[in-house]
Amino acid sequence: MNSTARTTLATSAIALLSIFALLPFYIMIVMGTYQNEDLFQRIVLIPGHYLWENLKTVAASRFDLVYWNSLIVSVASTLLSVFVSAFAGFAFAKHEFKYKNKIFGAVLLTMMIPGQLGLVAYVIEMRYLGVSGTLLPLIMPWIANAFGVFWMTQFMKGAIPTEVLESARMDGCSDIGVFFRIVLAFIYPAITTLSLLVFLWSWNNYLLPLIIINKPELYTIPLGITSLGNAYRTDLAAQILGLTLGTIPVLILFAFGSKSFIRGLTAGSVKG
């Protein structure tokens, strides 16, 4: 088999796999254009005629407010998580201090404890602090992101030459200056990867908002989608259309950051 035939075969295989991968997403989009009762009769592959009615149902549920709440929570969670994780990772990877290994081990230990175990205590704590009626309880857990600290520490150990940091310090640059002027430039792929992961986790988070949010005006995307319909009828078609609309920000982020995302994952797997 010559090289042209191999290239054609590989391209055909990739195209076929891409179609299989995108088929569920396509079906989700198409199902959002049908009436609720039609979804139980057959698998739909051609767009229907109820897109506008489903859009009106979604709009009537104040989906714009739900969207805005999710954007606030996810963007704030991502910024805080990445910033704190990068700072902590810099300390663990490039500084020596007493009990460093034990503290890092304690951070790793928290990753092995299921988050559900601390939910009741967390809800009580938020009520004690007087912030349970706001979006802050959905943002604060991401500030102490154990996976983010681990990810940044492992990435910095292999990606940043210690000699570069020592040269900057010899030139009179402070540790804060070294972090912002040098370290951030080296860990751009790790920042992109962690940002995408935290945004995705926060955007899709369902359990914590379900327990801690009791006001419809504070609902995020997952809660907003489950509330579509009324007391007598669950509108699955409108819910599926809401799911489609909810994936748009994630798709945009992945489209712009996919190259850095893959580079960060690859670097972490090789150097971690």
Short mmCIF file of C-alpha atoms in Angstrom, two decimals:
data_model
loop_
_atom_site.label_atom_id
_atom_site.label_comp_id
_atom_site.label_asym_id
_atom_site.label_seq_id
_atom_site.Cartn_x
_atom_site.Cartn_y
_atom_site.Cartn_z
CA MET A 1 0.00 0.00 0.00
CA ASN A 2 1.51 3.33 -1.04
CA SER A 3 1.56 6.49 1.05
CA THR A 4 -1.41 8.08 -0.77
CA ALA A 5 -3.61 5.06 -0.07
CA ARG A 6 -2.53 5.02 3.60
CA THR A 7 -3.34 8.72 3.93
CA THR A 8 -6.75 8.22 2.31
CA LEU A 9 -7.51 5.26 4.58
CA ALA A 10 -6.45 7.18 7.70
CA THR A 11 -8.50 10.22 6.68
CA SER A 12 -11.55 8.05 6.05
CA ALA A 13 -11.17 6.32 9.42
CA ILE A 14 -10.85 9.66 11.24
CA ALA A 15 -13.87 11.05 9.38
CA LEU A 16 -15.93 7.97 10.31
CA LEU A 17 -14.91 8.16 13.98
CA SER A 18 -15.72 11.89 14.00
CA ILE A 19 -19.22 11.19 12.69
CA PHE A 20 -19.80 8.59 15.43
CA ALA A 21 -18.47 11.00 18.07
CA LEU A 22 -20.65 13.91 16.90
CA LEU A 23 -23.81 11.84 16.31
CA PRO A 24 -25.10 12.04 19.95
CA PHE A 25 -24.57 15.80 19.96
CA TYR A 26 -26.44 16.13 16.65
CA ILE A 27 -29.34 14.03 17.96
CA MET A 28 -29.49 16.24 21.07
CA ILE A 29 -29.80 19.35 18.87
CA VAL A 30 -32.48 17.74 16.70
CA MET A 31 -34.51 16.54 19.69
CA GLY A 32 -34.75 20.13 20.87
CA THR A 33 -36.76 20.97 17.74
CA TYR A 34 -39.56 18.47 18.40
CA GLN A 35 -42.67 18.43 20.54
CA ASN A 36 -42.33 16.62 23.84
CA GLU A 37 -44.66 13.72 22.91
CA ASP A 38 -42.83 13.05 19.61
CA LEU A 39 -39.63 12.10 21.48
CA PHE A 40 -41.27 8.94 22.87
CA GLN A 41 -42.37 7.61 19.46
CA ARG A 42 -39.09 7.24 17.54
CA ILE A 43 -35.48 8.26 17.24
CA VAL A 44 -35.46 11.59 15.44
CA LEU A 45 -32.74 12.38 12.89
CA ILE A 46 -34.31 15.25 10.92
CA PRO A 47 -35.02 18.67 12.53
CA GLY A 48 -38.66 19.19 13.58
CA HIS A 49 -40.95 22.23 13.59
CA TYR A 50 -41.22 23.09 17.31
CA LEU A 51 -37.93 24.92 17.79
CA TRP A 52 -39.62 28.29 18.23
CA GLU A 53 -42.16 26.92 20.76
CA ASN A 54 -39.39 25.25 22.75
CA LEU A 55 -37.35 28.45 22.65
CA LYS A 56 -40.34 30.36 24.07
CA THR A 57 -40.65 27.78 26.87
CA VAL A 58 -36.94 28.15 27.68
CA ALA A 59 -37.12 31.96 27.53
CA ALA A 60 -40.21 32.02 29.79
CA SER A 61 -38.21 30.27 32.53
CA ARG A 62 -35.80 33.28 32.80
CA PHE A 63 -33.06 31.21 31.22
CA ASP A 64 -31.03 34.39 30.61
CA LEU A 65 -30.77 34.94 34.38
CA VAL A 66 -29.79 31.28 34.87
CA TYR A 67 -27.16 31.67 32.17
CA TRP A 68 -25.79 34.81 33.80
CA ASN A 69 -25.59 33.13 37.22
CA SER A 70 -23.66 30.20 35.75
CA LEU A 71 -21.25 32.55 33.97
CA ILE A 72 -20.58 34.50 37.20
CA VAL A 73 -19.99 31.32 39.21
CA SER A 74 -17.86 29.57 36.58
CA VAL A 75 -15.68 32.56 35.65
CA ALA A 76 -15.07 33.56 39.29
CA SER A 77 -14.37 29.93 40.25
CA THR A 78 -11.91 29.53 37.39
CA LEU A 79 -9.99 32.75 38.09
CA LEU A 80 -9.70 32.13 41.83
CA SER A 81 -8.87 28.46 41.48
CA VAL A 82 -6.15 29.00 38.88
CA PHE A 83 -4.60 31.95 40.74
CA VAL A 84 -4.43 30.22 44.13
CA SER A 85 -3.35 26.88 42.62
CA ALA A 86 -0.53 28.55 40.66
CA PHE A 87 0.71 30.38 43.76
CA ALA A 88 0.59 27.23 45.88
CA GLY A 89 2.17 25.15 43.11
CA PHE A 90 5.02 27.66 42.83
CA ALA A 91 5.67 27.35 46.56
CA PHE A 92 5.64 23.54 46.55
CA ALA A 93 7.64 23.15 43.33
CA LYS A 94 10.33 25.82 43.64
CA HIS A 95 10.69 26.68 47.35
CA GLU A 96 12.03 24.84 50.37
CA PHE A 97 10.31 25.28 53.72
CA LYS A 98 9.69 23.29 56.86
CA TYR A 99 7.19 20.40 56.62
CA LYS A 100 6.76 20.99 52.87
CA ASN A 101 6.35 17.31 52.03
CA LYS A 102 3.92 16.71 54.90
CA ILE A 103 1.77 19.70 53.92
CA PHE A 104 1.77 18.58 50.28
CA GLY A 105 0.80 15.08 51.41
CA ALA A 106 -2.10 16.57 53.40
CA VAL A 107 -3.24 18.42 50.26
CA LEU A 108 -3.16 15.18 48.28
CA LEU A 109 -5.04 13.39 51.07
CA THR A 110 -8.01 15.74 50.68
CA MET A 111 -8.37 14.54 47.07
CA MET A 112 -9.14 11.05 48.35
CA ILE A 113 -12.06 12.15 50.56
CA PRO A 114 -15.44 12.16 48.75
CA GLY A 115 -16.80 15.69 48.59
CA GLN A 116 -20.28 14.48 49.55
CA LEU A 117 -19.03 13.74 53.10
CA GLY A 118 -18.52 17.40 53.86
CA LEU A 119 -21.67 18.80 52.27
CA VAL A 120 -23.76 19.03 55.45
CA ALA A 121 -20.95 20.73 57.37
CA TYR A 122 -20.36 23.09 54.44
CA VAL A 123 -24.03 24.11 54.29
CA ILE A 124 -24.04 24.80 58.04
CA GLU A 125 -20.81 26.79 57.71
CA MET A 126 -22.24 28.94 54.90
CA ARG A 127 -25.37 29.66 56.93
CA TYR A 128 -23.20 30.61 59.92
CA LEU A 129 -21.25 33.03 57.69
CA GLY A 130 -24.51 34.49 56.37
CA VAL A 131 -23.79 33.87 52.66
CA SER A 132 -26.16 30.97 51.99
CA GLY A 133 -28.54 33.26 50.06
CA THR A 134 -25.88 34.28 47.54
CA LEU A 135 -23.73 32.69 44.82
CA LEU A 136 -20.60 32.76 47.02
CA PRO A 137 -21.08 29.19 48.38
CA LEU A 138 -20.82 27.91 44.80
CA ILE A 139 -17.53 29.78 44.21
CA MET A 140 -15.65 29.33 47.48
CA PRO A 141 -14.91 25.56 47.23
CA TRP A 142 -12.83 26.18 44.10
CA ILE A 143 -10.44 28.51 45.95
CA ALA A 144 -9.01 25.49 47.77
CA ASN A 145 -8.70 23.17 44.78
CA ALA A 146 -6.42 20.28 45.79
CA PHE A 147 -6.27 18.93 42.24
CA GLY A 148 -5.25 22.37 40.96
CA VAL A 149 -2.40 22.60 43.48
CA PHE A 150 -1.20 19.11 42.56
CA TRP A 151 -1.49 19.84 38.83
CA MET A 152 0.45 23.11 39.03
CA THR A 153 3.14 21.65 41.30
CA GLN A 154 3.83 18.72 39.01
CA PHE A 155 3.85 20.93 35.91
CA MET A 156 6.20 23.53 37.40
CA LYS A 157 8.69 20.91 38.54
CA GLY A 158 9.37 19.92 34.94
CA ALA A 159 8.57 23.07 32.99
CA ILE A 160 10.50 25.80 34.83
CA PRO A 161 14.32 25.62 35.00
CA THR A 162 15.48 26.54 38.49
CA GLU A 163 18.50 28.37 36.98
CA VAL A 164 16.15 30.88 35.32
CA LEU A 165 14.50 31.70 38.64
CA GLU A 166 17.86 32.04 40.41
CA SER A 167 19.13 34.37 37.67
CA ALA A 168 16.07 36.58 38.08
CA ARG A 169 16.57 36.71 41.86
CA MET A 170 20.27 37.60 41.40
CA ASP A 171 19.13 40.51 39.20
CA GLY A 172 17.06 41.80 42.11
CA CYS A 173 13.62 40.50 41.16
CA SER A 174 11.38 39.68 44.12
CA ASP A 175 9.53 36.38 44.44
CA ILE A 176 6.26 38.10 43.49
CA GLY A 177 8.00 39.61 40.46
CA VAL A 178 9.45 36.23 39.49
CA PHE A 179 5.99 34.69 39.67
CA PHE A 180 4.24 37.27 37.50
CA ARG A 181 7.07 37.99 35.05
CA ILE A 182 8.61 34.54 34.54
CA VAL A 183 6.60 31.69 36.05
CA LEU A 184 3.28 32.59 34.40
CA ALA A 185 4.94 32.62 30.96
CA PHE A 186 6.27 29.08 31.48
CA ILE A 187 3.02 27.56 32.74
CA TYR A 188 0.60 28.96 30.13
CA PRO A 189 -0.45 25.44 28.91
CA ALA A 190 -1.08 24.34 32.51
CA ILE A 191 -3.16 27.47 33.17
CA THR A 192 -5.25 26.87 30.04
CA THR A 193 -5.81 23.21 30.90
CA LEU A 194 -6.78 23.88 34.51
CA SER A 195 -9.01 26.79 33.46
CA LEU A 196 -10.96 24.62 31.04
CA LEU A 197 -11.35 21.82 33.57
CA VAL A 198 -12.49 24.07 36.44
CA PHE A 199 -14.89 26.00 34.18
CA LEU A 200 -16.39 22.74 32.92
CA TRP A 201 -16.72 21.24 36.44
CA SER A 202 -18.22 24.43 37.85
CA TRP A 203 -20.57 24.90 34.86
CA ASN A 204 -21.92 21.33 35.18
CA ASN A 205 -22.00 21.25 38.99
CA TYR A 206 -25.44 20.04 40.05
CA LEU A 207 -25.23 18.59 43.57
CA LEU A 208 -23.96 21.64 45.49
CA PRO A 209 -26.42 24.14 43.89
CA LEU A 210 -29.25 21.64 44.46
CA ILE A 211 -28.51 21.54 48.19
CA ILE A 212 -27.49 25.10 48.93
CA ILE A 213 -29.54 27.25 46.50
CA ASN A 214 -33.20 27.71 47.48
CA LYS A 215 -34.08 30.80 45.42
CA PRO A 216 -35.07 30.46 41.71
CA GLU A 217 -33.30 33.76 40.92
CA LEU A 218 -29.99 32.12 41.97
CA TYR A 219 -30.40 28.95 39.91
CA THR A 220 -27.51 27.88 37.68
CA ILE A 221 -27.78 26.00 34.36
CA PRO A 222 -28.29 22.45 35.76
CA LEU A 223 -31.03 23.60 38.16
CA GLY A 224 -32.60 25.85 35.53
CA ILE A 225 -32.87 22.96 33.07
CA THR A 226 -34.51 20.60 35.57
CA SER A 227 -37.07 23.27 36.44
CA LEU A 228 -38.30 23.63 32.83
CA GLY A 229 -41.94 22.61 32.46
CA ASN A 230 -44.68 22.88 35.07
CA ALA A 231 -46.20 20.96 37.95
CA TYR A 232 -48.20 18.68 35.64
CA ARG A 233 -45.83 18.13 32.72
CA THR A 234 -42.08 17.68 32.34
CA ASP A 235 -41.09 19.30 29.05
CA LEU A 236 -38.21 17.07 27.93
CA ALA A 237 -37.90 18.77 24.53
CA ALA A 238 -37.41 22.17 26.18
CA GLN A 239 -34.96 20.63 28.65
CA ILE A 240 -32.91 19.14 25.80
CA LEU A 241 -32.93 22.51 24.03
CA GLY A 242 -31.72 24.08 27.29
CA LEU A 243 -28.93 21.49 27.43
CA THR A 244 -27.93 22.43 23.89
CA LEU A 245 -27.80 26.11 24.80
CA GLY A 246 -25.87 25.24 27.96
CA THR A 247 -23.07 23.57 26.00
CA ILE A 248 -22.33 26.67 23.87
CA PRO A 249 -19.85 28.38 26.28
CA VAL A 250 -17.97 25.11 26.81
CA LEU A 251 -17.69 24.52 23.07
CA ILE A 252 -16.43 28.08 22.50
CA LEU A 253 -13.81 27.73 25.23
CA PHE A 254 -12.62 24.38 23.90
CA ALA A 255 -12.48 25.71 20.33
CA PHE A 256 -10.17 28.56 21.36
CA GLY A 257 -8.12 26.68 23.95
CA SER A 258 -7.99 23.12 22.61
CA LYS A 259 -4.38 23.38 21.40
CA SER A 260 -3.07 24.60 24.77
CA PHE A 261 -5.38 22.15 26.55
CA ILE A 262 -3.88 19.15 24.71
CA ARG A 263 -0.36 20.54 25.12
CA GLY A 264 -0.90 20.89 28.87
CA LEU A 265 -2.25 17.36 29.22
CA THR A 266 0.63 15.93 27.20
CA ALA A 267 3.27 17.84 29.17
CA GLY A 268 1.71 16.73 32.44
CA SER A 269 1.65 13.08 31.41
CA VAL A 270 5.27 13.11 30.29
CA LYS A 271 6.87 15.22 32.98
CA GLY A 272 4.55 14.42 35.88
#
